[in-house]
Short mmCIF file of C-alpha atoms and ligand atoms in Angstrom, two decimals:
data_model
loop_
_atom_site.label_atom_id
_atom_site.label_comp_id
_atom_site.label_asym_id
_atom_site.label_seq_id
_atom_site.Cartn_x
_atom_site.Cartn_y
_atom_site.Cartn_z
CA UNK F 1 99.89 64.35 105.24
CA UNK F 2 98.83 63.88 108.44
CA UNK F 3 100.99 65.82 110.76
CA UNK F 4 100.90 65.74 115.01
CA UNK F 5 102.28 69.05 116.63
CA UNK F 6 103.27 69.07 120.52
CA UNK F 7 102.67 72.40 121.92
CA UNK F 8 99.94 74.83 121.16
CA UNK F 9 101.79 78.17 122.51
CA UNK F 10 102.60 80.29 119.54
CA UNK F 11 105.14 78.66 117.02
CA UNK F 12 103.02 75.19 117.75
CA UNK F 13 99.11 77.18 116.75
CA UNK F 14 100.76 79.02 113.98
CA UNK F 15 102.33 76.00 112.65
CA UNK F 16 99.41 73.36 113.06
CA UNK F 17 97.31 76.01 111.54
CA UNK F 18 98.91 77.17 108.64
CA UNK F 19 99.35 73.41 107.36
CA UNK F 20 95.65 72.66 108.17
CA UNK F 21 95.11 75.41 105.78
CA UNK F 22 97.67 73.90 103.34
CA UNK F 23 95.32 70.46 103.38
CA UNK F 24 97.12 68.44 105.97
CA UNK F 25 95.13 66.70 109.00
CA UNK F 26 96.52 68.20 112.26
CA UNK F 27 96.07 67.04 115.81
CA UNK F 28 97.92 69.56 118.20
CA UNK F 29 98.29 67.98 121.36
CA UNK F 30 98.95 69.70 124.72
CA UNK F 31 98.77 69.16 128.22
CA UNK F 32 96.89 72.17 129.17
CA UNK F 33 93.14 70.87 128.96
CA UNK F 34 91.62 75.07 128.78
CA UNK F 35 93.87 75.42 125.67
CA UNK F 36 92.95 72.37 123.89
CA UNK F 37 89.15 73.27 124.67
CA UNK F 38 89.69 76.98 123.40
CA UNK F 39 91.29 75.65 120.19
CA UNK F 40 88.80 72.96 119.71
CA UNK F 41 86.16 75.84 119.94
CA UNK F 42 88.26 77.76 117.08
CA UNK F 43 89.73 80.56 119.85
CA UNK F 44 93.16 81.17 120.21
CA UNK F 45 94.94 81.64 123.93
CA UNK F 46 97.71 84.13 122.20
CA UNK F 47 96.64 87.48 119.97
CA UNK F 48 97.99 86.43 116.67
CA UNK F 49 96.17 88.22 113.18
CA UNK F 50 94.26 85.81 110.99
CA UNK F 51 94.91 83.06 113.76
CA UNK F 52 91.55 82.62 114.96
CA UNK F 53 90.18 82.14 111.47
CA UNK F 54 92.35 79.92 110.38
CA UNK F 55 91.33 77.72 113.00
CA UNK F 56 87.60 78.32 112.74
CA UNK F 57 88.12 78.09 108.78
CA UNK F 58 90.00 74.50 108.84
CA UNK F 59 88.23 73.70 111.94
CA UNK F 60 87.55 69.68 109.69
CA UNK F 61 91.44 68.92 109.19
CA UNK F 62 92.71 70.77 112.79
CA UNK F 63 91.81 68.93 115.96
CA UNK F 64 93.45 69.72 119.97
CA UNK F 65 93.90 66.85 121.99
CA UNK F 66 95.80 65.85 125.14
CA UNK F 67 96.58 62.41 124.01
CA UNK F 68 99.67 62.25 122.42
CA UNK F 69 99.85 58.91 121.71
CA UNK F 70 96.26 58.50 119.55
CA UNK F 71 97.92 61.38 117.84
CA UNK F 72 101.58 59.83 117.23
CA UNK F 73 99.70 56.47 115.77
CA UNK F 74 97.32 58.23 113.32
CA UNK F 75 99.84 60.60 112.15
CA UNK F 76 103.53 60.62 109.49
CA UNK F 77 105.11 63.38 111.31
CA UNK F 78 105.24 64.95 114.89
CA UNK F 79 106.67 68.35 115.58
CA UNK F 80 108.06 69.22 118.58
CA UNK F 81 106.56 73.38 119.28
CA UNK F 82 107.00 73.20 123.07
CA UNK F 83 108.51 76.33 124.72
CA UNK F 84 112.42 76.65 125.35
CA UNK F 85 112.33 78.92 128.27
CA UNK F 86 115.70 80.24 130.27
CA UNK F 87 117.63 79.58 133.58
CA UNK F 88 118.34 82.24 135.77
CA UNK F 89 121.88 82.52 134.30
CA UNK F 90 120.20 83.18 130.72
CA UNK F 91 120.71 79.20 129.31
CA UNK F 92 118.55 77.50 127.41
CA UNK F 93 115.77 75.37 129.79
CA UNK F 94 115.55 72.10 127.83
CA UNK F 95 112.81 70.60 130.36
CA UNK F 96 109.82 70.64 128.02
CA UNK F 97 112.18 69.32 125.13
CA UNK F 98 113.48 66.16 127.22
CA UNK F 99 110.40 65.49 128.28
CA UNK F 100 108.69 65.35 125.06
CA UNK F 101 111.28 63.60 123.36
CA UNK F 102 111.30 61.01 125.88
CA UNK F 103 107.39 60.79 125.79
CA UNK F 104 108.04 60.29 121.94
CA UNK F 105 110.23 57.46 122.18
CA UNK F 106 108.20 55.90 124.75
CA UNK F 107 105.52 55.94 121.74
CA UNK F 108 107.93 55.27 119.18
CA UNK F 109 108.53 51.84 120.96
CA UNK F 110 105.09 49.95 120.26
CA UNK F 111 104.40 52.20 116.98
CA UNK F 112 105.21 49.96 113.68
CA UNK F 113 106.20 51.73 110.60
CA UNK F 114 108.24 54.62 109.92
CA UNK F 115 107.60 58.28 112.02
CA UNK F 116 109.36 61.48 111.49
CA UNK F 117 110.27 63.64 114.57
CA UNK F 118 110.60 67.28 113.39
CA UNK F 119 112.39 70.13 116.10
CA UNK F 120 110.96 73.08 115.56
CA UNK F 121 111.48 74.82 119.18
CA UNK F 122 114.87 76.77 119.46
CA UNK F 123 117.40 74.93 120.58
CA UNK F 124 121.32 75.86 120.86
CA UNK F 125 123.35 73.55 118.48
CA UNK F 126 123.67 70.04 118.87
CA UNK F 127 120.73 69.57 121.01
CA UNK F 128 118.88 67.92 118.22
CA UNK F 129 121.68 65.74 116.95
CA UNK F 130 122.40 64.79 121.53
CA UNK F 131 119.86 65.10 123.66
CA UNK F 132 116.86 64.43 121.74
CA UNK F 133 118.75 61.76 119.24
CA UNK F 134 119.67 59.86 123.02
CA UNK F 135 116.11 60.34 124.48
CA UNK F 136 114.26 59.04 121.77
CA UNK F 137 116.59 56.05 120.92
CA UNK F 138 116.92 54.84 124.27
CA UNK F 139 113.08 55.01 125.76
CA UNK F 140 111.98 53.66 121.91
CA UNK F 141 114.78 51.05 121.84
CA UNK F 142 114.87 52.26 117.80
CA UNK F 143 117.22 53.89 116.08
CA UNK F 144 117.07 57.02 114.19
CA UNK F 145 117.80 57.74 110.78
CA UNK F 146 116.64 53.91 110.13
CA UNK F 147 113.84 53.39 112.65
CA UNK F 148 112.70 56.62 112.40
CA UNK F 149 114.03 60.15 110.83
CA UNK F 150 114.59 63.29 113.06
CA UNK F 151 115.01 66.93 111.89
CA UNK F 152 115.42 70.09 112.93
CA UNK F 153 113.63 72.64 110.88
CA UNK F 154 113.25 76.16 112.67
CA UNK F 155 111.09 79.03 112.22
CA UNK F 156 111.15 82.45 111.59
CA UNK F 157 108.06 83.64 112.41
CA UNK F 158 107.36 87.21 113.83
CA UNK F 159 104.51 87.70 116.40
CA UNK F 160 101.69 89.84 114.38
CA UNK F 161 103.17 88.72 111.01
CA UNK F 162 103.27 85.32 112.02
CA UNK F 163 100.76 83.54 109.35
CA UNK F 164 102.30 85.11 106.80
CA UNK F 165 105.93 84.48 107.37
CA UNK F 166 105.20 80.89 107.88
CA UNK F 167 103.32 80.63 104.16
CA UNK F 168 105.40 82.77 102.43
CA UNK F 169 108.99 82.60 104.12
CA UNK F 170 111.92 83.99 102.36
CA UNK F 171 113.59 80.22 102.79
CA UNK F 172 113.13 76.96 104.37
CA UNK F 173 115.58 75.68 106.38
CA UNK F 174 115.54 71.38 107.00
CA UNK F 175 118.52 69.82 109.46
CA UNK F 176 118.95 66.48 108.61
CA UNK F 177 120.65 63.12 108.73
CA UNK F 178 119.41 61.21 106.18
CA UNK F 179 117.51 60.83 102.85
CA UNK F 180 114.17 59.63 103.84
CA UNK F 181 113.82 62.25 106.47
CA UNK F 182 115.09 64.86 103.63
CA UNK F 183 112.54 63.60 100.93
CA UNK F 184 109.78 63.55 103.31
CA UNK F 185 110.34 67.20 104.45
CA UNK F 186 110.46 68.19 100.71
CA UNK F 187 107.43 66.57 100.13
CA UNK F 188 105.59 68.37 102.86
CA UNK F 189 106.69 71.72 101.61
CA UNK F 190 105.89 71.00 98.31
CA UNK F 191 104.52 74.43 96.40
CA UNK F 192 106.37 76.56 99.10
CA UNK F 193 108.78 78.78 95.98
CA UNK F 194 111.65 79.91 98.44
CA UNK F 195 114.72 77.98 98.80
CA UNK F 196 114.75 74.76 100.55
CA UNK F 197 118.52 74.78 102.47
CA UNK F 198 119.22 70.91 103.49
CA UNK F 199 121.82 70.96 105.88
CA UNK F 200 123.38 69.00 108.90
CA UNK F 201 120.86 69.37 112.62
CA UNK F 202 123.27 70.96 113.94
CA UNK F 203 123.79 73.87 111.48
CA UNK F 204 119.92 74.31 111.36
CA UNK F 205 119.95 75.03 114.80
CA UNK F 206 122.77 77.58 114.00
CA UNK F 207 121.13 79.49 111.52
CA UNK F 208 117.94 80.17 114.08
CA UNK F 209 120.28 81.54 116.48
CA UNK F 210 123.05 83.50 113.72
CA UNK F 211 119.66 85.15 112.17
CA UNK F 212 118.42 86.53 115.51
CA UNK F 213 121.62 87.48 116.83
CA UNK F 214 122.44 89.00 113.35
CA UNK F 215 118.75 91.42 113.46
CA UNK F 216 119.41 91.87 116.86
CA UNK F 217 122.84 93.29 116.27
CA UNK F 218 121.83 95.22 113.08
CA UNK F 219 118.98 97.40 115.58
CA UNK F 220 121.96 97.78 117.99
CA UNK F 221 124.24 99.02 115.61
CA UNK F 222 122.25 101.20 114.04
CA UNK F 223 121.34 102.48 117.75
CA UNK F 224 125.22 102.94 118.40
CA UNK F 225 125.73 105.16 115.32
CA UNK F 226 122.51 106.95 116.01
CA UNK F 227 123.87 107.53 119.63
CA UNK F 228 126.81 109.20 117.60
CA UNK F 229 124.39 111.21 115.34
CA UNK F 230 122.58 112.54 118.61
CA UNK F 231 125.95 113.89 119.22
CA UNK F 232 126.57 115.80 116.17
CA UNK F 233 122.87 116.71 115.55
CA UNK F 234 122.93 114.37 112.94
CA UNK F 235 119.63 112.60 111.66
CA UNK F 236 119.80 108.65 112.15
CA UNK F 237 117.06 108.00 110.03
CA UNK F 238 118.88 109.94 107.19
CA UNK F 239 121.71 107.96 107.59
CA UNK F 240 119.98 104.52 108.06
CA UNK F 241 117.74 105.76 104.37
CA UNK F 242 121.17 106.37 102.66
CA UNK F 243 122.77 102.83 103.72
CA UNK F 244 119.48 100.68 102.91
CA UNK F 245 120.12 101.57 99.36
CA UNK F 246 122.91 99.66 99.57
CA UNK F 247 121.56 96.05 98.83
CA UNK F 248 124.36 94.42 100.94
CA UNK F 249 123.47 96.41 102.96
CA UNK F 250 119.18 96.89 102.88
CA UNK F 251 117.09 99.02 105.15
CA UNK F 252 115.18 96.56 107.11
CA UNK F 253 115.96 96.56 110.99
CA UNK F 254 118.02 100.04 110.64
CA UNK F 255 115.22 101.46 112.72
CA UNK F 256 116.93 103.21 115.57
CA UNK F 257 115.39 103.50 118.60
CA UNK F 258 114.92 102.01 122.36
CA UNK F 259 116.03 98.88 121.49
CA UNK F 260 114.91 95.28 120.64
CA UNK F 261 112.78 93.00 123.40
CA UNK F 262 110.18 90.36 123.19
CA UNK F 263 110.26 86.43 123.33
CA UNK F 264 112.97 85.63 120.84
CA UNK F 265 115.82 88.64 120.53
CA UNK F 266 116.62 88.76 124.51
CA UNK F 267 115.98 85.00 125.07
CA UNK F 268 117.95 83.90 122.16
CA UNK F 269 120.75 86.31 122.54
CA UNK F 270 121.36 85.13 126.57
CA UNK F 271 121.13 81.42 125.11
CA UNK F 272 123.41 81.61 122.77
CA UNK F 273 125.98 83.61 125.16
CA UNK F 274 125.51 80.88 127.65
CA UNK F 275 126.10 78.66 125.74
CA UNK F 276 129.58 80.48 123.81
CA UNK F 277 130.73 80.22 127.75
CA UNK F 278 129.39 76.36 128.36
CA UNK F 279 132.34 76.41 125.36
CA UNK F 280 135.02 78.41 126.78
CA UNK F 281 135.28 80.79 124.15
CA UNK F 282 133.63 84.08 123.39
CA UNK F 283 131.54 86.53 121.10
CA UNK F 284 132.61 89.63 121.54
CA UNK F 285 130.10 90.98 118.65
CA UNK F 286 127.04 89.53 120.30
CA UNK F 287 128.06 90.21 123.57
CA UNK F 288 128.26 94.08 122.69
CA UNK F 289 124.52 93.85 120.80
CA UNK F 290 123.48 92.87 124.10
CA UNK F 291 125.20 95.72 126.19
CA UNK F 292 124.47 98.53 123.63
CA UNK F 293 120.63 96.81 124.05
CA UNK F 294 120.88 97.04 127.92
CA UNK F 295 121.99 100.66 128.00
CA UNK F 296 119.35 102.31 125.04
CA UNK F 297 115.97 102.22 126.66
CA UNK F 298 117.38 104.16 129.86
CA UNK F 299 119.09 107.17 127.42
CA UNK F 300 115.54 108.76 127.40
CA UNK F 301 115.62 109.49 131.20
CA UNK F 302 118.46 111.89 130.94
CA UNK F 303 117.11 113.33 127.40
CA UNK F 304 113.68 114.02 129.70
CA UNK F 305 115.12 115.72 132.39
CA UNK F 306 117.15 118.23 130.43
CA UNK F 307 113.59 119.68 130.32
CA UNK F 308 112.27 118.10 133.08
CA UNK F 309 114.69 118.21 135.52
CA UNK F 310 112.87 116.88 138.26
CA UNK F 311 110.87 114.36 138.46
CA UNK F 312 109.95 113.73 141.79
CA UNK F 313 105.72 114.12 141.96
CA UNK F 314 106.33 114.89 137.94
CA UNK F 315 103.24 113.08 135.63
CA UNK F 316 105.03 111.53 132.52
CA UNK F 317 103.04 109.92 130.01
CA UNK F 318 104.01 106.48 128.45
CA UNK F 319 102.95 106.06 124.93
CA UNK F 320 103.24 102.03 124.04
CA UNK F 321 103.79 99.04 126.30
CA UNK F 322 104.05 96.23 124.08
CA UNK F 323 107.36 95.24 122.69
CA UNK F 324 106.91 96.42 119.20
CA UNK F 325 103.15 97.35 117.80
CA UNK F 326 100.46 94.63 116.43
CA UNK F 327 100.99 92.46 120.32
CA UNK F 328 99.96 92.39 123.18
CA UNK F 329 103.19 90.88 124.45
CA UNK F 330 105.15 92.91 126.98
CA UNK F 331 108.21 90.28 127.39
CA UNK F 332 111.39 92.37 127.60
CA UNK F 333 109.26 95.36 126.46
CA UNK F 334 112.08 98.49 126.61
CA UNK F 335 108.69 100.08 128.18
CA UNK F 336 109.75 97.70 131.36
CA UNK F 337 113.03 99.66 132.19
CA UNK F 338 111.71 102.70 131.55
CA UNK F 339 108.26 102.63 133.86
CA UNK F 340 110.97 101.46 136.46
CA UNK F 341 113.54 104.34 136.50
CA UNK F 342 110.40 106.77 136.18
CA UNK F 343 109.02 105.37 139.68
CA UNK F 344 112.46 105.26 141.12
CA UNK F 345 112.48 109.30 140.48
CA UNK F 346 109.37 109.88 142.21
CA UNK F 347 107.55 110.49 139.06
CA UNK F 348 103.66 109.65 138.36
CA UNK F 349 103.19 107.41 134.86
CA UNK F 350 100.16 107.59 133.16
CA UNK F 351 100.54 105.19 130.31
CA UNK F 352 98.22 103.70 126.98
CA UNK F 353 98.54 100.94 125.15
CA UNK F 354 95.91 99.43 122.42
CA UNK F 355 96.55 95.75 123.25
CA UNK F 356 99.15 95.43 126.36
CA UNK F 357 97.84 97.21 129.23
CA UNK F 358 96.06 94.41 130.97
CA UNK F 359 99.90 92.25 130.24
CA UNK F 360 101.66 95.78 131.97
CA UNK F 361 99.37 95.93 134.90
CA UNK F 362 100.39 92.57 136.15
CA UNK F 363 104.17 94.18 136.25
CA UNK F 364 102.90 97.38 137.08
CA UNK F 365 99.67 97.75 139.10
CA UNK F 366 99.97 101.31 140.36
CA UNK F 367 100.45 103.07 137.36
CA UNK F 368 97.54 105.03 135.58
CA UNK F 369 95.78 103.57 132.73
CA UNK F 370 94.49 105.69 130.10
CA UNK F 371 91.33 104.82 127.99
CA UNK F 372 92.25 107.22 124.92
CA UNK F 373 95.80 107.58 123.94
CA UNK F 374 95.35 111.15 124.12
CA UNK F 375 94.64 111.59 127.76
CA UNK F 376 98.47 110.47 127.90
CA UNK F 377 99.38 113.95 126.45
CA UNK F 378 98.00 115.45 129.86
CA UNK F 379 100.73 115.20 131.42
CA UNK F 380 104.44 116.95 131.85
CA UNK F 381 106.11 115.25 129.46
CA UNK F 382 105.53 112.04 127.01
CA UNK F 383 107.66 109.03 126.05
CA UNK F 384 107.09 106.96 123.20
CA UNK F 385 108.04 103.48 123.83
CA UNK F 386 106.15 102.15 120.92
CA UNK F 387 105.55 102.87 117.33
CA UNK F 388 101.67 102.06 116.95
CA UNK F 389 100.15 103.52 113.88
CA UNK F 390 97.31 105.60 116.03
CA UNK F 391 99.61 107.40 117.46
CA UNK F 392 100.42 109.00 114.39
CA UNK F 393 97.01 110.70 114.80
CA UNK F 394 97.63 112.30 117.86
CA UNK F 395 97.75 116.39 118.67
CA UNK F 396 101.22 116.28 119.89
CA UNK F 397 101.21 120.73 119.78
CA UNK F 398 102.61 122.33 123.14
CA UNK F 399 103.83 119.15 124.18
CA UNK F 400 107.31 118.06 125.52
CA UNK F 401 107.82 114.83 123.87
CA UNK F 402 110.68 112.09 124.58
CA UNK F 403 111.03 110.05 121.13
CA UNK F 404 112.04 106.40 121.43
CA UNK F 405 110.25 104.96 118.36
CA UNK F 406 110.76 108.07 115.75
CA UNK F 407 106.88 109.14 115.43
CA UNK F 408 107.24 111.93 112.76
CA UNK F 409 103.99 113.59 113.52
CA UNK F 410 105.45 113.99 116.99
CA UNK F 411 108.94 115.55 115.71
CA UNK F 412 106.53 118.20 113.25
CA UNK F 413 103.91 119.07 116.19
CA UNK F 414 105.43 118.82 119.76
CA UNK F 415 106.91 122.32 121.48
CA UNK F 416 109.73 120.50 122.48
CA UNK F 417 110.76 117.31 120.87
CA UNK F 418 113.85 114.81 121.60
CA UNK F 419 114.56 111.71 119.81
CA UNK F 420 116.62 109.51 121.65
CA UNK F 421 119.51 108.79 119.23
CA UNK F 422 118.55 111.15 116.47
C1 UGA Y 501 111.94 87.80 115.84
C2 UGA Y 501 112.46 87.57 114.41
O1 UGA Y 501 112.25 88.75 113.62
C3 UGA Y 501 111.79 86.38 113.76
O2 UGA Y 501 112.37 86.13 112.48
C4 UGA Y 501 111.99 85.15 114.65
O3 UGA Y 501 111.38 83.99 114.10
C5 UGA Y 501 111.39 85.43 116.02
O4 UGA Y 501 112.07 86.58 116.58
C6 UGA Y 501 111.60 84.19 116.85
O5 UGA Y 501 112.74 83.86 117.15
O6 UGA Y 501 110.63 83.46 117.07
P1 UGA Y 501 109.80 89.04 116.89
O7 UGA Y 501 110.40 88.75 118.23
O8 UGA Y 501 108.36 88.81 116.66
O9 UGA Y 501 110.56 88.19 115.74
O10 UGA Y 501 110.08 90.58 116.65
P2 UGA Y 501 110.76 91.52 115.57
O11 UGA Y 501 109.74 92.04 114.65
O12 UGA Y 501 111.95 90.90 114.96
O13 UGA Y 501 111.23 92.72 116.52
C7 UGA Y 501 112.11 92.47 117.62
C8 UGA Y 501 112.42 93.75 118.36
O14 UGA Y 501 113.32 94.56 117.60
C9 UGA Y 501 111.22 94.64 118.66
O15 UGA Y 501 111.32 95.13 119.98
C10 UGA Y 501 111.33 95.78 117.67
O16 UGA Y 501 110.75 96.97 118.12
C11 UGA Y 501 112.85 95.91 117.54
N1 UGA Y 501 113.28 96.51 116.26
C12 UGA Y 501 113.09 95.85 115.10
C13 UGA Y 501 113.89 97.76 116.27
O17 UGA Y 501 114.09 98.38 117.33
N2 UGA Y 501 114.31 98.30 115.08
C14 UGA Y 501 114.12 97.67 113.89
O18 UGA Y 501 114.54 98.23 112.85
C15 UGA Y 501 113.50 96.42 113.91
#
């Protein structure tokens, strides 16, 4: 098919490139000219695995361009990948969304024939089926479900894993509101084996923002009872080994730790609270993943100063800066908190990170920057903020180490070792 995707950050790139690969034509439009030239080179502006070959290797069926509308008229189906950023008060920013759905329908107006508008940004519940449904009917003069279809069909992609969660997902989730737009979606997906779960717009948008708020609150759960085994010299990981079995249950995302940041989890999770309050009502569950979420990265401070008590002109090493390993991404990193309480002690950070440190310096220019992770050790104590594999490789012995990420080697070698909930 021949498919137009708005938005080349990451869900649009993944996306337009994964179905180039499948055999559809894709134009991804944006309005940043150095993207579309980077992409039309076959580089990528994000760090994603496998993303930059994809887009050299179907480089003949994936084109960038800034024109929209040559891209609406030779295409069946445009998603809508633009970024859903957040207010100051944690709600969802709609901007980009209005504004392309009203640039669609402006399109729409003068383009015969059927055209399917597919959501695929995050968007709280009943955005698709409101906003965008009134912005594209009123600046095409069309209506949907007849004129055209619209459909809200989210992902679950995670950054470093992205690729492959997109072609092999565990399900397939298409919002819809009537049979054409159903049928064509199918189509499109055809050969994709997972479940295929039609259901209203409004519930697809739902089950985005249930699934993240559910993996969020698994990691802070798991955090909360490891803050209990702490207590009672328990080991978390023991625990969290003994309730995967259970298949209700399963072990993924029972890795305790510092906590859960990046684009999505903290984003999502403020989104969704704003908009439970927009609604006068409440989630106490959520609102308690978020709180347990606030308080974890900070419990290694104290944990460090029962051997380092002071910290004032102190050198602490920082071992990860990236959210999670395999990014560069530093968004709501727990690292964040962390580098900020150290400099409000007094203390000097020397930190390394294999992908993030040019993303950390912007937030932090002072700090020092380590070329080899193990210049991090030379120091008077060592966090770890982030579970990359080289770490594992380390010479941890005579070291006082802060755990936030559970690196086993660490826990065998260091002289003093501390996990911070196990
Ligand atoms: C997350 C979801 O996993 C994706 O399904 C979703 O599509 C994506 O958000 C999104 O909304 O776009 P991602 O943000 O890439 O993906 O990161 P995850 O791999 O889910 O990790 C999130 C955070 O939780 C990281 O900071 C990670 O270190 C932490 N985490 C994860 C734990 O602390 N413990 C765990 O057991 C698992």
């Amino acid at each position: 098919m021949k498919l137009t995707v708005i938005g080349t950050g990451y869900v649009g790139l993944v996306t337009g490139a994964c179905f180039a690969k499948l055999g559809h034509t894709v134009t991804c439009v944006d309005v940043d000219t150095t993207k579309v030239e980077l992409i039309n080179n076959g580089q990528t502006p994000i760090y994603e695995p496998g993303l930059e070959d994809l887009l050299q290797t179907y480089a003949h069926n994936l084109h960038a361009t800034t024109d929209a509308t040559t891209a609406i008229y030779q295409s069946d189906i445009t998603f809508i990948c633009v970024g859903t950023p957040s207010h100051k008060d944690g709600s969802i920013d709609l901007t980009y969304i209005q504004n392309s759905a009203a640039q669609i329908g402006k399109i729409l107006r003068n383009l015969p024939g059927w055209h399917l508008i597919v959501i695929k940004s995050t968007v709280v519940p009943g955005t698709t089926d409101t906003t965008v449904r009134h912005l594209l009917e009123t600046n095409s003069n069309k209506h949907a479900n007849t004129d055209f279809g619209l459909a809200m069909n989210p992902e679950f992609l995670r950054e470093g894993n992205a690729i492959h969660d997109f072609l092999t997902p565990d399900r397939i989730v298409i919002g819809v509101s009537d049979q054409k737009t159903a049928d064509t979606l199918r189509h499109l997906y055809t050969g994709f084996t997972c479940p295929i779960i039609e259901t209203s717009l409004s519930a697809a948008e739902m089950i985005k923002y249930a699934s993240n708020a559910f993996l969020a609150t698994k990691v802070s759960y798991i955090n909360e009872i490891g803050n209990l085994c702490k207590t009672l010299n328990i080991d978390t990981y023991q625990v969290a080994e003994g309730m995967g079995y259970d298949h209700r249950i399963g072990r993924a995302f029972l890795d305790a730790g510092i906590g859960w940041g990046g684009s999505c989890f903290p984003k999502d999770i403020d989104a969704l609270l704003a908009w439970v309050k927009d609604h006068h009502t409440t989630a106490p569950i959520i609102t308690a993943t978020r709180t347990v979420n606030q308080n974890q990265p900070l419990r290694l401070i104290p944990l460090l100063q029962k051997h380092v008590p002071k910290l004032k002109g102190k050198t602490i090493g920082l071992l990860g800066l990236a959210f999670k390993p395999q990014t560069d991404d530093i968004r709501e990193s727990r690292a964040i908190p962390i580098a900020t309480e150290l400099l409000k002690h007094g203390a000097f950070i020397k930190a390394y990170d294999p992908q993030a440190m040019n993303n950390f310096k912007t937030l932090f220019p002072t700090i020092e920057y380590c070329t080899h992770p193990q210049e991090v050790l030379n120091s008077d104590a060592v966090l770890i903020t982030t579970k990359w594999e080289e770490f594992s490789s380390l010479d941890f012995t005579g070291k006082i180490v802060i755990d936030g990420r559970r690196l086993d080697e660490a826990k065998k070698t260091a002289r003093i070792y501390e996990g911070v909930c196990w």
